[in-house]
Structure formats: structure tokens, C-alpha cells
Short mmCIF file of C-alpha atoms in Angstrom, two decimals:
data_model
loop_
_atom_site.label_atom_id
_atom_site.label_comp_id
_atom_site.label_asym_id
_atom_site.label_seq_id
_atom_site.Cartn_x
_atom_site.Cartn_y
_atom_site.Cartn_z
CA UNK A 1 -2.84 -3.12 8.46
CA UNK A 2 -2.03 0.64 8.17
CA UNK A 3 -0.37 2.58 6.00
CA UNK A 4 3.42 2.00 5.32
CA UNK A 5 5.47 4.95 6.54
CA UNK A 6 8.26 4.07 4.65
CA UNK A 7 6.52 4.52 1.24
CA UNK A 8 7.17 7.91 0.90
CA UNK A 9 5.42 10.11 -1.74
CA UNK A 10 6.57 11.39 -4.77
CA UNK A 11 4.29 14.49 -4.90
CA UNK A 12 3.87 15.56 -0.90
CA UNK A 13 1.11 17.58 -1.04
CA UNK A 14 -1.84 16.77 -4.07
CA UNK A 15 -4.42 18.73 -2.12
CA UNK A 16 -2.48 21.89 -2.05
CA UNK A 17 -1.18 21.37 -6.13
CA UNK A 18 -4.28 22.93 -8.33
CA UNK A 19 -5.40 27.02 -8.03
CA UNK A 20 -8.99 27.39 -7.83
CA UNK A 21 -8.81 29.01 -11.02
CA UNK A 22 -7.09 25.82 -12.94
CA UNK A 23 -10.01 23.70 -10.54
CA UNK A 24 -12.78 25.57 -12.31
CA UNK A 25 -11.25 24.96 -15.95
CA UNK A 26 -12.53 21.71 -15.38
CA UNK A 27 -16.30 19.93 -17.02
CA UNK A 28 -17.14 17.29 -14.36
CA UNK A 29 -20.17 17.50 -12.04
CA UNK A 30 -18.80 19.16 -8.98
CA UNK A 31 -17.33 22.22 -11.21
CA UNK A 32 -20.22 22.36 -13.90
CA UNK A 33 -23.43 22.09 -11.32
CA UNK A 34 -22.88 25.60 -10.09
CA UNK A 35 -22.24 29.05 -10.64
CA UNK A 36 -18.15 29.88 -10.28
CA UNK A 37 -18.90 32.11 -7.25
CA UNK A 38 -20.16 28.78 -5.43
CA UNK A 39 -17.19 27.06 -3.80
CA UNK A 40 -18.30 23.45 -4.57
CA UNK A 41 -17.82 20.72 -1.44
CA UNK A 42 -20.44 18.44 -2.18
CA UNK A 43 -20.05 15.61 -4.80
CA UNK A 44 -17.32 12.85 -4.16
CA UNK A 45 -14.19 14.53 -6.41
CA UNK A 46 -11.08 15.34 -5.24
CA UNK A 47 -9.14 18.59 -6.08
CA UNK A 48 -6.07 16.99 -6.81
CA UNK A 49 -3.82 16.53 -9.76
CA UNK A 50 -3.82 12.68 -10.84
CA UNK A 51 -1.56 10.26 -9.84
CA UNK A 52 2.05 10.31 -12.48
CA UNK A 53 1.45 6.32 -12.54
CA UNK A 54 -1.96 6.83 -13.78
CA UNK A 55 -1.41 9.59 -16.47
CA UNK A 56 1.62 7.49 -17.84
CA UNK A 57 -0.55 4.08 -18.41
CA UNK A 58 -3.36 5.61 -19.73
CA UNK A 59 -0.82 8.15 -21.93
CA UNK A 60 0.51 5.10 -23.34
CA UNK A 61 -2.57 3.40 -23.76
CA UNK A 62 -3.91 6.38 -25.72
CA UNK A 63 -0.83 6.44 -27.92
CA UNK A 64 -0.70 3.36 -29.08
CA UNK A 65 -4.79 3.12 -29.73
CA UNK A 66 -5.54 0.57 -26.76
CA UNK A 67 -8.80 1.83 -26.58
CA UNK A 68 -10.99 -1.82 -27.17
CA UNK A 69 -12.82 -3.85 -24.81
CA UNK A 70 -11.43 -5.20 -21.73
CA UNK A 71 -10.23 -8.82 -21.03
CA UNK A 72 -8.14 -10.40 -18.55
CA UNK A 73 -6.94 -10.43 -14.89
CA UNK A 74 -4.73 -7.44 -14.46
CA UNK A 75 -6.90 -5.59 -12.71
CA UNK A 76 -8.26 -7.98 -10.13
CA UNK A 77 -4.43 -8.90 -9.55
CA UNK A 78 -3.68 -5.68 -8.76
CA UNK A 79 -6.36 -5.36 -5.84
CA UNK A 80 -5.48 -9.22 -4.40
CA UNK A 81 -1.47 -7.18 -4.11
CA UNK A 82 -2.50 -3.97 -2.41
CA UNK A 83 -5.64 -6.00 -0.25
CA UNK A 84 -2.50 -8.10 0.90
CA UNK A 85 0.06 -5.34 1.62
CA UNK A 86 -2.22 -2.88 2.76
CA UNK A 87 -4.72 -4.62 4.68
CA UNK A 88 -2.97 -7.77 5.58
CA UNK A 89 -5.85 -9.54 3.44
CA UNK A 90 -3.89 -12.91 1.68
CA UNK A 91 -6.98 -14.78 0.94
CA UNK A 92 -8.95 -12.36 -2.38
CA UNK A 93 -9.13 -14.66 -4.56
CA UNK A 94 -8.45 -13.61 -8.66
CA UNK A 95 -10.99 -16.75 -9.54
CA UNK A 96 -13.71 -15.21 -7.88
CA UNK A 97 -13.80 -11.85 -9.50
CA UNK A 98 -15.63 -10.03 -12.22
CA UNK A 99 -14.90 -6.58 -13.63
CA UNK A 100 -18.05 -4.61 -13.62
CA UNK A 101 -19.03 -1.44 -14.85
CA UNK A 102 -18.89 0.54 -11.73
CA UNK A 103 -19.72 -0.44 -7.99
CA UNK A 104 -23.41 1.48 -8.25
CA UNK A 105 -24.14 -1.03 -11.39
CA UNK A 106 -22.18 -3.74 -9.86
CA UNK A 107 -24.05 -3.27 -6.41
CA UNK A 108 -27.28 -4.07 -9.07
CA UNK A 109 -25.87 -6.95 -10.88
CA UNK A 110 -25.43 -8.41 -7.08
CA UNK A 111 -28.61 -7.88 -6.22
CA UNK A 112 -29.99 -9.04 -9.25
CA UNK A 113 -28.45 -12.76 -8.62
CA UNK A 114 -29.68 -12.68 -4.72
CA UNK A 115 -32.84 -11.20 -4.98
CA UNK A 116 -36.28 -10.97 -6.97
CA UNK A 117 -38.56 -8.03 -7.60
CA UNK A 118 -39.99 -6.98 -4.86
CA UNK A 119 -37.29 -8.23 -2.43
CA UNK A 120 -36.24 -6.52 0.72
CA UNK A 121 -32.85 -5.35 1.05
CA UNK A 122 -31.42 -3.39 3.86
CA UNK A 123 -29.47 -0.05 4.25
CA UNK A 124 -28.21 1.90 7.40
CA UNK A 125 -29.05 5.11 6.84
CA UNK A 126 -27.77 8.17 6.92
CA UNK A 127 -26.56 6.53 4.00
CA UNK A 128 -24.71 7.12 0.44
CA UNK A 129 -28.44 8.32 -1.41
CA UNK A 130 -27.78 6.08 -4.75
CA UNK A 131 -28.65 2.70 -2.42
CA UNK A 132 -32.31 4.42 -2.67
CA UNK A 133 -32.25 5.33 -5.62
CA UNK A 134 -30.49 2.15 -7.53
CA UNK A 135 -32.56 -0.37 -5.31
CA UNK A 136 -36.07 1.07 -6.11
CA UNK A 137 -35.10 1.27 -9.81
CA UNK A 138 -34.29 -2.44 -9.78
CA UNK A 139 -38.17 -3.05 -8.37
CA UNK A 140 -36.06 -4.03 -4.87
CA UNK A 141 -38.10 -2.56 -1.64
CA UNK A 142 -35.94 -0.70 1.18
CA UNK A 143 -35.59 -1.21 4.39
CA UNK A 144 -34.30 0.61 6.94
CA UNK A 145 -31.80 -0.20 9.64
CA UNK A 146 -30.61 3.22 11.24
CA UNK A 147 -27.37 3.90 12.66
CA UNK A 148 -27.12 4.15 16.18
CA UNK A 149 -26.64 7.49 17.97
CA UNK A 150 -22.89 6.76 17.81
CA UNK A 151 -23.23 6.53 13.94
CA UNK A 152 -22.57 3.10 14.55
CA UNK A 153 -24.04 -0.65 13.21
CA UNK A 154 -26.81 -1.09 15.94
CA UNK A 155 -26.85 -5.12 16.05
CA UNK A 156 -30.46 -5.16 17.95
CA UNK A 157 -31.91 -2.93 15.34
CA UNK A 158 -29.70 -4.89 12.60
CA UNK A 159 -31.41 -8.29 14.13
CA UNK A 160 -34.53 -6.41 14.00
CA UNK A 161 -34.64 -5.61 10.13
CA UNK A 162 -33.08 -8.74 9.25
CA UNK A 163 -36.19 -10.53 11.11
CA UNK A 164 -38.37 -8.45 9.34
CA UNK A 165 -37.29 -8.36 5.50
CA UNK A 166 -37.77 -12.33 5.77
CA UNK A 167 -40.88 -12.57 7.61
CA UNK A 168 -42.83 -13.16 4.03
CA UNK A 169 -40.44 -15.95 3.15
CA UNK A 170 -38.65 -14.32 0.33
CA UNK A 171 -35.04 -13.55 -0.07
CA UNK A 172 -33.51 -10.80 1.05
CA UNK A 173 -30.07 -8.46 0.88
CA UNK A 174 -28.41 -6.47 3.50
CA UNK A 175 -26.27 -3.67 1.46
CA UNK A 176 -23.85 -2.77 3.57
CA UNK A 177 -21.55 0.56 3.25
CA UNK A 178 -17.98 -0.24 4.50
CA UNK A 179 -16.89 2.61 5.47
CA UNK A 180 -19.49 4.39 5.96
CA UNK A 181 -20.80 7.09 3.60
CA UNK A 182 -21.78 9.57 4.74
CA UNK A 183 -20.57 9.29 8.50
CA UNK A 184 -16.51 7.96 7.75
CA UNK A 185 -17.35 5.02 10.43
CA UNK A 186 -14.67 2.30 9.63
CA UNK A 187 -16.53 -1.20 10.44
CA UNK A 188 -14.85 -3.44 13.45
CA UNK A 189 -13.76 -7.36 12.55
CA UNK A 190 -15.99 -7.95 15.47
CA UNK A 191 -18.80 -5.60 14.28
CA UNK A 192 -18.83 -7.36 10.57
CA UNK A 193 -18.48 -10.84 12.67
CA UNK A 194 -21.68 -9.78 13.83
CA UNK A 195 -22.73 -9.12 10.48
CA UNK A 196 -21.83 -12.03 9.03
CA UNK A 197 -23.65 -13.99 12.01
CA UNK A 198 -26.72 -12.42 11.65
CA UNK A 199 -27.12 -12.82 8.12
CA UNK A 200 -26.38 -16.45 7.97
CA UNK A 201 -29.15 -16.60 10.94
CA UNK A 202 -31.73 -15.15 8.84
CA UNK A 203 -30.53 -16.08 5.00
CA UNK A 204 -30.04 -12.84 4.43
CA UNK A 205 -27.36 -11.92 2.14
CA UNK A 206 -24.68 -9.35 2.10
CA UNK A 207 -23.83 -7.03 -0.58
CA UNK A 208 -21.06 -4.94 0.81
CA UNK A 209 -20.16 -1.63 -1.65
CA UNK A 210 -16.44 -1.07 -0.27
CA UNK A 211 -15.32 1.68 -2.92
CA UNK A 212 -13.71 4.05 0.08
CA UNK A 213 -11.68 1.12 1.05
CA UNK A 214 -8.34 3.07 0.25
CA UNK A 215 -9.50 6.04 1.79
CA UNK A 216 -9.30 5.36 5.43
CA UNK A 217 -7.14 7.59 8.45
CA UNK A 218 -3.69 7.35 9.65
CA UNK A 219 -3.75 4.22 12.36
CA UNK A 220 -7.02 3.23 11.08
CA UNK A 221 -7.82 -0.17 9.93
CA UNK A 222 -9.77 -1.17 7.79
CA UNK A 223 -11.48 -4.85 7.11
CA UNK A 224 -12.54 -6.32 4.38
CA UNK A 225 -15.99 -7.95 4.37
CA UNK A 226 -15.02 -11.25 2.79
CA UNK A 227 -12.18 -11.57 5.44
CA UNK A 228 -14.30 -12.25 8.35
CA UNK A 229 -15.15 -15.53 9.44
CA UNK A 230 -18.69 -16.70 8.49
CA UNK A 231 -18.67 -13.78 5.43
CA UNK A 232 -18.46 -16.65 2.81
CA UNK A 233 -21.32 -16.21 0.89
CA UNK A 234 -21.03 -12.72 0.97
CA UNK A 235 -20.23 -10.34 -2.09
CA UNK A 236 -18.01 -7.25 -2.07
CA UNK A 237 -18.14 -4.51 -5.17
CA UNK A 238 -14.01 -2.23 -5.05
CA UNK A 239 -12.76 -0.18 -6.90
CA UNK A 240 -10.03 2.17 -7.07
CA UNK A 241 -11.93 5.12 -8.18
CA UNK A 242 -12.59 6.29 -4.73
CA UNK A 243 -9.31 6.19 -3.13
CA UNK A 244 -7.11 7.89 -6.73
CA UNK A 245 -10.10 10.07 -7.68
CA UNK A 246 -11.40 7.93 -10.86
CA UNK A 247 -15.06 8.30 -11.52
CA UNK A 248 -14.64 9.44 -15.13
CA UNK A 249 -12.77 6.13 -15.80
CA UNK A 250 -14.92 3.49 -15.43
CA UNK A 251 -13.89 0.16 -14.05
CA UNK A 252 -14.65 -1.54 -9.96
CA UNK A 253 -14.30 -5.42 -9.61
CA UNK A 254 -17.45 -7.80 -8.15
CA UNK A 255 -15.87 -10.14 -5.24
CA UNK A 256 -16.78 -13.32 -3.99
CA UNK A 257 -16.46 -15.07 -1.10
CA UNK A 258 -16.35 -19.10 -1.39
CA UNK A 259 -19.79 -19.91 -0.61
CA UNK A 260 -21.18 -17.01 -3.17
CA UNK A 261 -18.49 -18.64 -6.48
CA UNK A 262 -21.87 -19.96 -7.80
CA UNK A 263 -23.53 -16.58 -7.82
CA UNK A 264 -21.37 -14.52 -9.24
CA UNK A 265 -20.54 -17.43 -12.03
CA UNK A 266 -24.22 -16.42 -13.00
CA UNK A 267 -23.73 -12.70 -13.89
CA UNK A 268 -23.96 -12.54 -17.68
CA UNK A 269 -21.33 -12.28 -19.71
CA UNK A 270 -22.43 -8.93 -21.16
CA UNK A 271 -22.10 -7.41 -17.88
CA UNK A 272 -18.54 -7.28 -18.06
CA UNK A 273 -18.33 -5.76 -21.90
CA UNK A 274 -19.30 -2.16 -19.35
CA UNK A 275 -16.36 -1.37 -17.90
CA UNK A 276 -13.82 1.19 -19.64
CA UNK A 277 -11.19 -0.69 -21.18
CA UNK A 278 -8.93 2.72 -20.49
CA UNK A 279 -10.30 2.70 -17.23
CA UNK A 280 -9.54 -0.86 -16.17
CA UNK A 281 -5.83 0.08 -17.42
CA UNK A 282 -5.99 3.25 -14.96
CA UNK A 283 -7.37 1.02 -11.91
CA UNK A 284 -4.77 -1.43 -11.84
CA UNK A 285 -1.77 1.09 -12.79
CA UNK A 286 -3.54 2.77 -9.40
CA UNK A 287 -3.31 0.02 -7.23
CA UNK A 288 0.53 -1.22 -8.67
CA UNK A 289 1.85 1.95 -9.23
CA UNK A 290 0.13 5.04 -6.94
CA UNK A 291 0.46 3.98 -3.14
CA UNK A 292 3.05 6.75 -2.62
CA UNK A 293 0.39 9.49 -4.51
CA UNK A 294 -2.61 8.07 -2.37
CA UNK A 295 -0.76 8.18 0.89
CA UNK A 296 -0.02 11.84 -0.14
CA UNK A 297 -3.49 12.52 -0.20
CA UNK A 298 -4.88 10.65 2.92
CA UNK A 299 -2.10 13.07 4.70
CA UNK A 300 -3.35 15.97 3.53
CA UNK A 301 -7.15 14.66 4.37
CA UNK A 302 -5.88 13.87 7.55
CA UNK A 303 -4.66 17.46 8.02
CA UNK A 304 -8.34 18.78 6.74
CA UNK A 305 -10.08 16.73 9.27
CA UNK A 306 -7.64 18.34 12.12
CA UNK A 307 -8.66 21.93 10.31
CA UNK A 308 -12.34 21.47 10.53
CA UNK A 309 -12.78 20.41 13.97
CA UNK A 310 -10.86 23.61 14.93
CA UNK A 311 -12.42 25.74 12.35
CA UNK A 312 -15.71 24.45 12.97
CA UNK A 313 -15.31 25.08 17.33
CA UNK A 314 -13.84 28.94 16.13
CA UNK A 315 -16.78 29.45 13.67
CA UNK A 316 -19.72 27.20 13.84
CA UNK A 317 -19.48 26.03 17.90
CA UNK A 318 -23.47 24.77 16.96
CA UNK A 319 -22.43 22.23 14.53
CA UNK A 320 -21.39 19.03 16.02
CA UNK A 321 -19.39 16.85 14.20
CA UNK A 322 -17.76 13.43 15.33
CA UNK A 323 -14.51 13.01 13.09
CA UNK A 324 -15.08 10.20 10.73
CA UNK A 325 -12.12 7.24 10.23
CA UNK A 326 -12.42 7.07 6.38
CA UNK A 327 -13.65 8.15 3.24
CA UNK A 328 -12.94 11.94 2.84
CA UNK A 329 -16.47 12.82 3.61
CA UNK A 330 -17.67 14.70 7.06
CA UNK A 331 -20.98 14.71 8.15
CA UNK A 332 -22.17 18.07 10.02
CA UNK A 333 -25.29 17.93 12.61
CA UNK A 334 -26.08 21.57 12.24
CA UNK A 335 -29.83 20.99 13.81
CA UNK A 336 -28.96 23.67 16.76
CA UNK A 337 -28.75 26.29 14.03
CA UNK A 338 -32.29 26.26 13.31
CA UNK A 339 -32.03 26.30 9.59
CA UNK A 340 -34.50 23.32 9.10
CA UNK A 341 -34.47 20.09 7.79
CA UNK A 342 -32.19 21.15 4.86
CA UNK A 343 -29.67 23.56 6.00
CA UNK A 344 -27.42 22.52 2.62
CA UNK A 345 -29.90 24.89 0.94
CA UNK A 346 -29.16 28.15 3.30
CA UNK A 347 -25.33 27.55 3.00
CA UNK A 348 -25.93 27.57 -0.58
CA UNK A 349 -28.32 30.14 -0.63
CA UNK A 350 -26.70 32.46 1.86
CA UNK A 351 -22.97 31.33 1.72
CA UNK A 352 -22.50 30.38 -2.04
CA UNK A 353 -21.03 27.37 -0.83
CA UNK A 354 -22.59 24.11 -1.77
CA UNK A 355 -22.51 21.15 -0.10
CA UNK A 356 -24.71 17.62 0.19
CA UNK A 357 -28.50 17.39 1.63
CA UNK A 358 -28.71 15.49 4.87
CA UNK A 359 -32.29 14.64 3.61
CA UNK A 360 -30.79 13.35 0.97
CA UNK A 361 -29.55 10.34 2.98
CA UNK A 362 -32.58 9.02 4.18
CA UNK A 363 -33.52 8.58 8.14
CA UNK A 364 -31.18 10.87 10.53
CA UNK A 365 -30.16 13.01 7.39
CA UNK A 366 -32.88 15.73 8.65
CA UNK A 367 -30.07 18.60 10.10
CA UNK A 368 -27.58 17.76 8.59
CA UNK A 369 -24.83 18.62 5.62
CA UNK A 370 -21.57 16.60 4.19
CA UNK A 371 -18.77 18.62 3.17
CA UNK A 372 -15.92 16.96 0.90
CA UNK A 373 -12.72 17.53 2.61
CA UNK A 374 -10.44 16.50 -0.67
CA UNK A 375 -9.88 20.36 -1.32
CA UNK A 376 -6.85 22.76 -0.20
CA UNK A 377 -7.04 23.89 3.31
CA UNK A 378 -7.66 27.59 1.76
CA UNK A 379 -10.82 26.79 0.40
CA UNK A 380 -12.11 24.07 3.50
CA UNK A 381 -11.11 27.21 5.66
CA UNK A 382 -12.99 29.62 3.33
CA UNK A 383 -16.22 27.09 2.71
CA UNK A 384 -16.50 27.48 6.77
CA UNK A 385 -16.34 31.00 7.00
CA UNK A 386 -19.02 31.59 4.26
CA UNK A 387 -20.89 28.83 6.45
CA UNK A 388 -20.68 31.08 9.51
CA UNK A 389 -21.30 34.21 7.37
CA UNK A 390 -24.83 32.97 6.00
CA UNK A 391 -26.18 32.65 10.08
CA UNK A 392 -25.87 36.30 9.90
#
């Protein structure tokens, strides 16, 4: 199911609202990392103001001290109505949910009730760098299952790492990235049928991180993991951070599908004391209240997607970039500029514009940059001309 085009949005144009200057006021990662002559386009923030529904619940919350610990179903509700109306998924079920901390943590918690130390559990690279470094951490081993040269799911060499991560009879996880970080691939039904095929083959089984869900192109659609057939004893980690620009309130909800109740009935009860209470109360007034503010911002994405690819052919022809169907993430092969393995460094270096390490992403990474796209079209259009300016 696509978007709605009858929901129209209250604020038409969040990417154009904030000045560079009132960006810069701001403490977070992206704006703190760097000098302020760096134009920052690397870590997953959005330049955007937050969504009205979002200030007003946690406003509220703050003024009348509902600042505990979180309890109930709200949130989880709140994801089964916009799954339903916005992917045409009826079947999330509020009894098989758990509010976690955050999808990284809850990703953990996942793999800590399908797996043992030492465990295999498998990634597509390029891929979102934390499933390195979160997996080793938790004493789990990688394993790598590349892309395809379409920046694709590659079944054969899915089949192939699946064989392998259970040829010394232990259990194993696939961790799947739907959509895609870094590439913006959106996942078929028949590609995750394949998926979910595979993995019952081999008893191999299927964390899927799903945090861009929200984020995903004009006539795009997107499919949830636990929708497919033969996905039920899978596990999904969503959140609305992603898709209203949340990370500083902490909250994402641990899904189920029938077969994998059991499992997630064994996550400790302390695991759920993590989550923000505050942030819990932003999530769900996100997913009730801020359709009309998100669709604002996927059109404006959508309009920085068109930009690049033209400003890209104008200034960089050498960088070849496929247009990704979600997240607002794109992922630049600039290995026929001859800056090396790490060209994210020269941009920096030379441009003053910072953006993330293809290395960084594992296998295929080598070349390449990703540049966040959740800015004004002022600054994506001046990010690329410092690009161009530092081949000089």
C-alpha cells in the first residue's frame, strides 16, 4: 500500500523550514562531530522541524510530570493502525509485542533468545555498520552474504551462507535490513518469500531490523517481514524514530510472528524498563497523529533524490548512483574518481563536507560514500558542489 494522497500535510515543506544557522544551534551528533564550516550529510538525522503532533504529546507529558517508566499497549497499537492503513498489513498482532529500548538493543535482545556465543548470524553487506559492531559485541560471529551487483538479495549466495553458518550444527540468525541501509533497496514479497523459504530450509532464523519502514518513495511498497507466508517464526524490531526523526527519544517495539510467541515471551522483563517513557509517548503520538508531517517529508526526499541524480550527472558524471526506493540514504560509487578506498575522507578533507565511509559498511563499501538526503535542497545542492570542488 502507498501513501494516501488525500492526507494532505499540515506543514508542506519540513525540509525547507530550519536556516542552517538555527540547524547548527543544535547538540546532537550530526551538528556537534564537526567543525561549523563542515556541511554535515552523514549520520541518520533529518533537518526538519518536528512533527506539531509530537511536540504537543510530549509538551503535555512534560507539563504534567509524566516522566516515569513505561507500561502498556499504546504504542504497539499505534504501529498495528498505521501497518494496516499504510501497508495494507491487518494481521500485527498487539500480543506479540515488546517495547524495547531501541531497534540496535532490540536487534541484541533477538539474537540473544535465537542464538549462543559464538553463533553465526548473517548480514548483506554494504550494510548499516552497527550489525558489525553490535553482533561481535554480543560474542555472535559474522557472516557475510553480499549484495548482488544490482544491490539486490542474491538468493544463490543467500543459500550459500545459510548452508554455511549451520554446517557445525549450531544455531544460527540471518539479520536482515528491510530496506536496505545503506543502498534504499525496498525488499519484494517474492524476494522475502524467498527469505522466509530458505531459512526454514536451513533453521536459520530471521531477525529483520525494519526501522526505515516509514521512509519509503512515492509508489513504492513496502512489505513487512512477518507478512509473508512461511515468515512465522521470524522476528521484526520498528520503530518510529526513523521515519519522524526520533533518535533522541528512545522507544522501537520487538515483533513476533506466530511461530516465534515463545521466544520473545522469554526476553526478560528488565528489558523493557529501557525504553523512554517520554519517548514511547512521542512514538505512538507519531504513528496516530503525524502521517500528514511524514508524508511532507518523504515529498521533499523525493524531490532531493530527483536533485541529486541531476546534480550529480552536471557535477560528478564519475559517480554512479542507482536511486534507492527508501530510507533517505543514497549510496555513491565514486571508485572512477580515484580517491581510494575511502573517498568520505577527501570530501571531508578537501570539500568540508562530511559524509559516511563506504568501508565502513563492510564488503562492497570500498569506493564508496552515503550522503543523507533529509536536508534543504540548498545545502544537498551545495554538499555536491564542494564534492566536485575537492577533485580539483
Amino acid at each position: 500500500m502507498t501513501r494516501n494522497p488525500q492526507e494532505q500535510p499540515r506543514d508542506p515543506e519540513p525540509l525547507r523550514a530550519l536556516t542552517l544557522d538555527r540547524l547548527r544551534r543544535r547538540t546532537s551528533m550530526k551538528w556537534r562531530t564537526h567543525p561549523d564550516d563542515v556541511l554535515p550529510l552523514w549520520v541518520a538525522e533529518m533537518d526538519v522541524p518536528l512533527a506539531e503532533p509530537v511536540v504537543r504529546a510530549v509538551t503535555d507529558a512534560m507539563e504534567l510530570g509524566d516522566t516515569g517508566y513505561p507500561a502498556g499497549t499504546s504504542y504497539a497499537e499505534a504501529l498495528a493502525a498505521f501497518a494496516g492503513k499504510r501497508w495494507g498489513w491487518d494481521d500485527l498482532a498487539v500480543e506479540r509485542t515488546a517495547i524495547v529500548p531501541d531497534v540496535m538493543l532490540g536487534v541484541v535482545e533477538m539474537l540473544k533468545l535465537v542464538t549462543g556465543p559464538g553463533d553465526p548470524v548473517i548480514v548483506n553487506p554494504p550494510v548499516y555498520p552497527p550489525f558489525y559492531q553490535f553482533v561481535t559485541h554480543l560474542d555472535r560471529r559474522v557472516v557475510e552474504a553480499p549484495l548482488g551487483a544490482d544491490l539486490r538479495l542474491d538468493p544463490q549466495v543467500l543459500k550459500d551462507a545459510f548452508r554455511r553458518a549451520v554446517a557445525g550444527g549450531g544455531r544460527a540468525a540471518y539479520l536482515l535490513c528491510s530496506p536496505h541501509n545503506p543502498t534504499g533497496t525496498v525488499h519484494t514479497a517474492g524476494e522475502l518469500a524467498t527469505v522466509a523459504a530458505l531459512a526454514e530450509r536451513y533453521g536459520v532464523r530471521v531477525v529483520a531490523d525494519e526501522i526505515h519502514a516509514p521512509v519509503v518513495a512515492g509508489g513504492v511498497r513496502f512489505v513487512p517481514y512477518l507478512s509473508v507466508p512461511g515468515a512465522e517464526r521470524g522476528l521484526s524490531l520498528m520503530s518510529a524514530s526513523k521515519g519522524w526523526n526520533l533518535p533522541g527519544l528512545k522507544a522501537a517495539l520487538a515483533l513476533a510472528g506466530p511461530g516465534a510467541a515463545g521466544d520473545l515471551a522469554r526476553m526478560p522483563e528488565e528489558v523493557g524498563h529501557g525504553p523512554s517513557h517520554v519517548g514511547v509517548i512521542a512514538h505512538t503520538a507519531a504513528l496516530r497523529d503525524g502521517v500528514p508531517w511524514l508524508d511532507a517529508v518523504l515529498a521533499g526526499i523525493d524531490e532531493n533524490r530527483r536533485l541529486l541524480t541531476g546534480l550529480l550527472a552536471a557535477h560528478l558524471p564519475g559517480v554512479v548512483h542507482r536511486t534507492g526506493e527508501a530510507t533517505y540514504l543514497a549510496w555513491l560509487d565514486c571508485r572512477a574518481l580515484g580517491l581510494g578506498d575511502d573517498p568520505a575522507q577527501v570530501f571531508l578533507r578537501r570539500g568540508r563536507v562530511a559524509l559516511s565511509p563506504g568501508p565502513d559498511f563492510g564488503t562492497g563499501g570500498e569506493g564508496h560514500v552515503r550522503l543523507n538526503l533529509a536536508a534543504s535542497p540548498e545545502v544537498i545542492t551545495e554538499a555536491v558542489r564542494r564534492m566536485a570542488s575537492a577533485l580539483t
